[in-house]
């Protein structure tokens, strides 16, 4: 729910992420790990509420698992960061290894930006990770990982998206390299036995001034897959007060996955058992 003390109607967005794992990964040998920094290449956005993206191509000859996400950012610079997986990237420049483009999907944001505008992905978009409000690093449970790269996964690129709500430091000449440092292990590693994924539920709407509003969304899962929620994360803009997520059983029973104040550090927390 959210409330407003302003004298006009406001727009609000509430998002609830659920991390889940699927029991369909085969055991293999090898366990070496690497660090992969996904960072903005010293960007300099000049327009408030710019959403900038940059792409990192994954190898097609082999796959890897992401097992840890370490933020390289502060909330004073980056309002939030998203990491997407794409089959086909939304924008590229010939002979430019680290192209940057304006990739905001909310109407009007980044209008007038010096960066070319394009979608995050042209095909096969999925969210892998989200960060906001100085949340600490996320280490996945033992044996769990996000599979990327290779020829049969569908994640050929990782796209780093950073929302710059305030750009005062850049107008004065500053630059930024916010991002995420990944810890990855080979796709043949015996360390990973369960594949992770993200289930995203979001709402939006209008909130009258001096009113309290409750917003809801639902998603019926019809796929024949067994999933196990193990962590959740909430996100709103400044009007949010509480976000909660539930599993609703066929018999009508509601089971709480988790709830959180979205104005506190937005970290993935363990689900309520």
Coordinates of C-alpha atoms in Angstrom, one line a residue:
X1 CA 0.0 0.0 0.0
X2 CA 1.1 3.6 -0.5
X3 CA 0.1 7.1 0.7
X4 CA 0.7 10.6 -0.5
X5 CA 0.9 14.0 1.2
X6 CA 1.1 15.9 -2.1
X7 CA -1.7 18.1 -3.4
X8 CA -1.9 16.3 -6.7
X9 CA -2.5 12.8 -8.0
X10 CA 0.7 10.6 -8.1
X11 CA 1.7 7.5 -9.9
X12 CA 3.1 4.6 -8.0
X13 CA 4.7 1.3 -8.9
X14 CA 5.0 -1.7 -6.6
X15 CA 7.1 -4.8 -7.6
X16 CA 7.6 -8.1 -5.9
X17 CA 10.3 -10.4 -7.1
X18 CA 10.5 -14.1 -6.1
X19 CA 13.6 -16.1 -6.6
X20 CA 12.8 -19.8 -7.4
X21 CA 14.8 -22.9 -8.2
X22 CA 13.9 -25.7 -10.5
X23 CA 15.1 -29.3 -9.9
X24 CA 16.2 -30.1 -13.4
X25 CA 20.0 -29.7 -13.5
X26 CA 22.4 -32.6 -14.0
X27 CA 25.6 -33.2 -12.0
X28 CA 28.9 -32.6 -13.7
X29 CA 32.6 -32.3 -12.5
X30 CA 34.7 -29.1 -12.2
X31 CA 34.2 -26.2 -9.7
X32 CA 36.6 -23.3 -10.6
X33 CA 35.0 -19.8 -10.3
X34 CA 35.7 -16.4 -11.9
X35 CA 34.7 -12.8 -11.2
X36 CA 33.0 -11.0 -14.1
X37 CA 32.5 -7.2 -13.6
X38 CA 29.5 -5.8 -15.4
X39 CA 30.1 -2.0 -15.1
X40 CA 29.0 1.1 -16.9
X41 CA 31.9 2.5 -19.0
X42 CA 32.2 5.9 -17.3
X43 CA 28.9 7.2 -18.5
X44 CA 27.7 10.8 -18.1
X45 CA 23.9 11.0 -18.3
X46 CA 22.7 14.6 -18.5
X47 CA 18.9 14.1 -18.3
X48 CA 17.1 13.3 -15.0
X49 CA 15.6 9.8 -14.9
X50 CA 17.8 8.4 -17.5
X51 CA 17.8 4.6 -17.9
X52 CA 21.1 3.5 -19.5
X53 CA 21.9 0.0 -20.7
X54 CA 25.1 -1.7 -21.8
X55 CA 25.5 -5.3 -23.1
X56 CA 27.9 -8.1 -22.3
X57 CA 28.0 -11.0 -24.7
X58 CA 28.1 -14.5 -23.2
X59 CA 30.1 -17.3 -24.8
X60 CA 28.1 -19.5 -27.2
X61 CA 30.5 -22.5 -27.0
X62 CA 29.8 -23.1 -23.3
X63 CA 27.5 -22.1 -20.5
X64 CA 28.1 -20.8 -17.0
X65 CA 26.3 -20.4 -13.7
X66 CA 26.0 -17.1 -11.7
X67 CA 26.2 -17.9 -8.0
X68 CA 26.8 -14.4 -6.5
X69 CA 25.9 -10.8 -7.2
X70 CA 28.1 -8.0 -5.7
X71 CA 26.9 -4.5 -6.2
X72 CA 29.3 -1.8 -7.2
X73 CA 27.0 1.2 -6.7
X74 CA 25.5 3.6 -4.1
X75 CA 21.9 4.9 -3.9
X76 CA 23.2 8.5 -4.1
X77 CA 24.1 7.8 -7.8
X78 CA 22.0 4.9 -8.9
X79 CA 18.3 4.8 -8.0
X80 CA 18.2 1.1 -9.0
X81 CA 20.0 -1.5 -11.2
X82 CA 18.5 -4.3 -13.2
X83 CA 20.3 -7.2 -14.8
X84 CA 18.6 -8.7 -17.8
X85 CA 19.2 -11.8 -19.9
X86 CA 18.5 -11.5 -23.7
X87 CA 18.5 -13.8 -26.6
X88 CA 19.1 -10.8 -28.9
X89 CA 20.4 -7.4 -27.6
X90 CA 18.2 -4.3 -28.0
X91 CA 21.0 -2.1 -29.5
X92 CA 24.5 -2.5 -30.8
X93 CA 27.1 -0.4 -32.6
X94 CA 29.5 -1.8 -35.1
X95 CA 33.1 -1.8 -33.8
X96 CA 32.0 -0.5 -30.4
X97 CA 32.8 -3.0 -27.7
X98 CA 30.8 -1.2 -25.0
X99 CA 27.9 0.6 -26.5
X100 CA 25.6 2.5 -24.2
X101 CA 21.9 3.4 -25.0
X102 CA 18.9 4.9 -23.4
X103 CA 16.6 2.0 -22.5
X104 CA 13.9 3.4 -20.3
X105 CA 10.5 1.7 -20.7
X106 CA 8.5 4.2 -18.7
X107 CA 6.9 6.9 -20.8
X108 CA 8.9 10.2 -21.0
X109 CA 12.0 9.1 -19.0
X110 CA 15.3 10.0 -20.5
X111 CA 13.6 12.3 -23.1
X112 CA 16.3 14.5 -24.6
X113 CA 19.2 12.2 -23.6
X114 CA 22.4 12.3 -25.6
X115 CA 22.3 8.5 -25.9
X116 CA 20.4 6.6 -28.7
X117 CA 17.1 5.1 -27.6
X118 CA 16.3 1.4 -27.9
X119 CA 14.7 -1.4 -26.0
X120 CA 16.7 -3.5 -23.5
X121 CA 16.3 -6.6 -25.6
X122 CA 15.1 -7.3 -29.1
X123 CA 14.2 -10.8 -28.2
X124 CA 14.0 -13.2 -25.2
X125 CA 14.1 -10.7 -22.3
X126 CA 14.1 -11.9 -18.7
X127 CA 15.2 -10.3 -15.4
X128 CA 18.0 -12.0 -13.5
X129 CA 18.8 -9.6 -10.7
X130 CA 17.7 -6.3 -9.2
X131 CA 19.4 -3.9 -6.7
X132 CA 18.4 -0.7 -5.0
X133 CA 18.9 1.4 -1.8
X134 CA 22.4 0.2 -0.9
X135 CA 21.4 -3.4 -0.6
X136 CA 24.3 -5.8 0.2
X137 CA 25.6 -8.5 -2.1
X138 CA 23.5 -11.6 -2.9
X139 CA 25.0 -15.1 -2.5
X140 CA 22.7 -17.8 -3.8
X141 CA 22.1 -20.9 -1.6
X142 CA 24.5 -23.8 -1.9
X143 CA 24.0 -25.7 -5.2
X144 CA 21.9 -22.9 -6.9
X145 CA 22.8 -20.8 -9.9
X146 CA 21.5 -18.8 -12.9
X147 CA 22.5 -20.5 -16.1
X148 CA 23.7 -18.2 -18.9
X149 CA 25.5 -18.6 -22.2
X150 CA 25.8 -21.7 -24.3
X151 CA 23.6 -22.7 -27.2
X152 CA 20.5 -24.0 -25.5
X153 CA 19.9 -21.5 -22.6
X154 CA 18.5 -18.5 -24.5
X155 CA 20.7 -16.0 -22.6
X156 CA 23.3 -14.8 -25.1
X157 CA 23.7 -11.4 -23.6
X158 CA 23.6 -9.9 -20.1
X159 CA 22.3 -6.4 -20.1
X160 CA 23.1 -4.0 -17.3
X161 CA 20.5 -1.3 -16.8
X162 CA 21.1 1.6 -14.4
X163 CA 18.4 4.2 -13.5
X164 CA 19.9 7.6 -12.8
X165 CA 17.2 9.6 -11.0
X166 CA 19.5 12.5 -10.2
X167 CA 22.2 13.7 -12.6
X168 CA 23.6 16.8 -10.8
X169 CA 27.1 15.2 -10.4
X170 CA 27.3 14.5 -14.2
X171 CA 26.3 18.0 -15.2
X172 CA 29.4 19.1 -13.3
X173 CA 31.6 16.7 -15.2
X174 CA 31.4 13.5 -13.2
X175 CA 31.2 10.0 -14.7
X176 CA 29.9 6.7 -13.4
X177 CA 30.8 3.0 -13.5
X178 CA 28.0 1.6 -11.4
X179 CA 27.3 -2.1 -11.9
X180 CA 27.4 -5.6 -10.6
X181 CA 30.3 -8.0 -10.1
X182 CA 29.3 -11.5 -10.8
X183 CA 30.8 -14.7 -9.4
X184 CA 30.4 -17.5 -12.0
X185 CA 31.3 -21.2 -12.2
X186 CA 31.4 -23.3 -15.4
X187 CA 28.3 -24.9 -16.6
X188 CA 29.9 -28.3 -16.1
X189 CA 30.5 -27.5 -12.4
X190 CA 29.2 -30.0 -9.8
X191 CA 28.6 -27.0 -7.4
X192 CA 25.3 -26.2 -9.1
X193 CA 22.5 -28.8 -9.0
X194 CA 19.5 -26.5 -9.1
X195 CA 18.7 -23.7 -11.6
X196 CA 17.4 -20.4 -10.4
X197 CA 14.9 -18.0 -12.0
X198 CA 12.9 -14.8 -11.2
X199 CA 9.2 -14.4 -11.1
X200 CA 8.2 -10.7 -11.3
X201 CA 4.8 -9.3 -10.4
X202 CA 4.2 -5.6 -10.7
X203 CA 1.3 -3.1 -10.2
X204 CA 0.7 0.5 -11.2
X205 CA -2.1 3.0 -10.7
X206 CA -3.1 6.5 -9.6
X207 CA -3.2 7.5 -5.9
X208 CA -5.3 10.5 -5.0
X209 CA -3.7 13.1 -2.7
X210 CA -4.1 12.4 1.1
X211 CA -5.4 8.9 0.4
X212 CA -4.2 5.4 1.3
X213 CA -4.3 2.9 -1.6
X214 CA -4.0 -0.9 -1.8
X215 CA -2.8 -2.4 -5.1
X216 CA -2.9 -6.1 -6.0
X217 CA -1.7 -8.3 -8.9
X218 CA -1.8 -12.0 -9.5
X219 CA -0.3 -14.6 -11.8
X220 CA -1.6 -18.1 -12.3
X221 CA 1.2 -20.6 -13.0
X222 CA -0.1 -23.2 -15.5
X223 CA 3.3 -24.6 -16.6
X224 CA 4.0 -28.2 -15.5
X225 CA 7.0 -27.3 -13.4
X226 CA 7.9 -27.7 -9.7
X227 CA 9.3 -24.4 -8.3
X228 CA 10.6 -23.6 -4.7
X229 CA 10.6 -19.9 -3.7
X230 CA 13.6 -19.3 -1.5
X231 CA 14.0 -15.5 -1.5
X232 CA 11.9 -12.4 -2.3
X233 CA 12.6 -8.7 -2.9
X234 CA 10.3 -5.6 -3.0
X235 CA 10.5 -2.3 -4.9
X236 CA 8.4 0.8 -5.0
X237 CA 9.1 4.5 -5.6
X238 CA 8.8 7.0 -2.7
X239 CA 5.1 6.4 -1.9
X240 CA 5.4 2.7 -1.0
X241 CA 5.0 1.5 2.6
X242 CA 4.6 -2.2 2.4
X243 CA 4.8 -4.9 -0.3
X244 CA 3.8 -8.6 0.4
X245 CA 3.6 -11.7 -1.7
X246 CA 1.6 -14.9 -1.3
X247 CA 1.1 -18.3 -2.8
X248 CA -2.6 -19.1 -3.2
X249 CA -3.3 -22.8 -3.2
X250 CA -6.1 -24.4 -5.3
X251 CA -8.1 -24.9 -2.0
X252 CA -8.0 -21.1 -1.4
X253 CA -5.3 -21.2 1.3
X254 CA -3.0 -18.2 1.3
X255 CA 0.7 -18.8 2.2
X256 CA 2.9 -15.8 2.9
X257 CA 6.1 -15.8 0.9
X258 CA 7.4 -12.6 2.4
X259 CA 6.8 -8.9 3.1
X260 CA 9.1 -5.9 3.4
X261 CA 9.2 -2.1 3.8
X262 CA 10.4 -1.0 0.3
X263 CA 12.0 2.1 1.7
X264 CA 14.6 0.1 3.5
X265 CA 17.5 -1.5 1.7
X266 CA 16.0 -3.6 -1.1
X267 CA 17.8 -6.9 -0.6
X268 CA 16.6 -10.4 -1.5
X269 CA 15.5 -11.9 1.7
X270 CA 14.7 -15.5 2.6
X271 CA 11.1 -16.5 2.3
X272 CA 9.0 -16.9 5.4
X273 CA 8.6 -20.6 6.2

